[in-house]
Coordinates of C-alpha atoms in Angstrom, one line a residue:
X31 CA -22.9 64.6 -31.5
X32 CA -19.6 62.9 -30.9
X33 CA -18.8 62.5 -27.3
X34 CA -16.0 60.7 -25.4
X35 CA -16.1 60.5 -21.6
X36 CA -13.3 59.2 -19.5
X37 CA -13.6 57.8 -16.0
X38 CA -11.6 55.7 -13.5
X39 CA -8.9 58.1 -12.5
X40 CA -7.9 58.7 -8.9
X41 CA -5.2 59.0 -6.4
X42 CA -3.1 55.9 -5.8
X43 CA 0.2 54.9 -4.4
X44 CA 3.3 53.7 -6.3
X45 CA 2.8 50.1 -7.4
X46 CA -1.0 50.3 -7.4
X47 CA -3.3 49.7 -10.4
X48 CA -6.1 51.6 -12.0
X49 CA -8.4 50.9 -15.0
X50 CA -9.5 53.8 -17.1
X51 CA -12.6 53.7 -19.2
X52 CA -13.8 55.8 -22.1
X53 CA -17.3 55.6 -23.3
X54 CA -18.0 56.8 -26.9
X55 CA -21.3 58.0 -28.3
X56 CA -22.5 59.8 -31.4
X57 CA -20.7 57.6 -33.9
X58 CA -20.0 54.0 -34.7
X59 CA -17.1 53.1 -32.4
X60 CA -16.0 50.0 -34.3
X61 CA -15.3 52.1 -37.4
X62 CA -12.4 53.8 -35.6
X63 CA -9.1 53.1 -34.0
X64 CA -8.7 54.7 -30.5
X65 CA -5.9 55.8 -28.2
X66 CA -4.9 57.1 -24.9
X67 CA -2.8 60.2 -24.3
X68 CA -1.6 61.9 -21.1
X69 CA -0.5 65.3 -20.1
X70 CA 1.4 66.2 -17.0
X71 CA 1.6 69.8 -15.7
X72 CA 4.1 71.8 -17.8
X73 CA 4.6 69.1 -20.3
X74 CA 3.2 68.4 -23.8
X75 CA 0.5 65.8 -24.3
X76 CA 2.1 62.5 -25.1
X77 CA 0.8 59.3 -26.6
X78 CA 0.4 56.3 -24.3
X79 CA -1.3 53.6 -26.3
X80 CA -3.3 52.9 -29.5
X81 CA -5.6 50.1 -30.6
X82 CA -7.1 49.3 -34.0
X83 CA -10.8 48.8 -34.6
X84 CA -10.9 45.1 -33.8
X85 CA -8.5 45.1 -30.9
X86 CA -6.0 42.9 -32.7
X87 CA -3.3 45.6 -33.1
X88 CA -1.9 47.7 -30.3
X89 CA 0.9 50.0 -29.7
X90 CA 2.5 51.4 -26.5
X91 CA 4.9 54.2 -25.6
X92 CA 8.2 52.8 -24.3
X93 CA 7.5 54.3 -20.9
X94 CA 4.4 52.1 -20.3
X95 CA 5.3 48.9 -22.1
X96 CA 4.8 45.9 -19.9
X97 CA 2.7 47.8 -17.4
X98 CA -0.3 49.2 -19.3
X99 CA -2.8 47.2 -21.4
X100 CA -5.3 48.8 -23.8
X101 CA -8.4 47.0 -24.8
X102 CA -11.9 47.8 -26.2
X103 CA -15.4 46.5 -26.1
X104 CA -17.1 47.5 -29.4
X105 CA -20.5 46.2 -28.2
X106 CA -20.3 48.6 -25.3
X107 CA -18.5 51.4 -27.3
X108 CA -15.9 51.5 -24.5
X109 CA -12.2 51.8 -24.5
X110 CA -10.1 50.7 -21.5
X111 CA -6.6 51.3 -20.2
X112 CA -5.4 48.9 -17.5
X113 CA -2.5 50.5 -15.7
X114 CA -0.4 48.3 -13.4
X115 CA 2.6 49.0 -11.3
X116 CA 2.0 52.7 -11.4
X117 CA 4.8 55.1 -10.9
X118 CA 4.8 58.8 -9.8
X119 CA 5.9 59.6 -13.4
X120 CA 2.6 58.3 -14.6
X121 CA 0.8 61.3 -12.8
X122 CA -1.1 63.2 -15.5
X123 CA -4.4 63.9 -17.0
X124 CA -5.4 61.0 -19.3
X125 CA -7.4 61.5 -22.4
X126 CA -9.0 59.1 -24.9
X127 CA -9.3 59.9 -28.6
X128 CA -10.3 58.3 -31.9
X129 CA -8.6 58.1 -35.3
X130 CA -9.2 56.1 -38.4
X131 CA -6.2 53.8 -38.1
X132 CA -3.7 52.7 -35.5
X133 CA -0.7 52.8 -37.8
X134 CA 2.2 54.9 -38.9
X135 CA 2.9 57.7 -36.4
X136 CA 0.8 56.5 -33.5
X137 CA 1.3 59.6 -31.5
X138 CA 0.5 62.2 -34.1
X139 CA -2.2 64.2 -32.4
X140 CA -3.3 65.7 -35.7
X141 CA -4.5 62.2 -36.7
X142 CA -7.0 62.0 -33.9
X143 CA -10.4 63.4 -34.7
X144 CA -12.1 63.7 -31.3
X145 CA -11.0 63.9 -27.7
X146 CA -12.5 63.4 -24.3
X147 CA -12.2 65.9 -21.4
X148 CA -9.7 63.8 -19.4
X149 CA -9.5 62.0 -16.1
X150 CA -6.8 62.7 -13.6
X151 CA -4.4 60.1 -12.4
X152 CA -2.2 60.9 -9.4
X153 CA 0.5 58.5 -8.2
X154 CA 2.2 59.2 -4.9
X155 CA 5.5 57.7 -3.9

């Protein structure tokens, strides 16, 4: 059974940092690219970052470039999102997901095969 479980969310102040983790089970993690999405109340789910299977290729939404860093540990079947200099606009539920390749339309939700349940990030000003 494929399972993705996010953790690391919380309530922080503007300018703080958080590191999200997502543990994968039920499949061979290194066979897949992976990504992070987020969804704020009343808004559509949007892509944040994507990483290929080896960690050598990454992509970021313009809104997080230079602040967020995606990485992965295939031995531990874990995906990370280091979020620095957080802003109130980053407040959202954050989801991890897997797809075959981190290429083309990075934020096409239809390309992602499995999703986690999400972890809440709240940034106060």
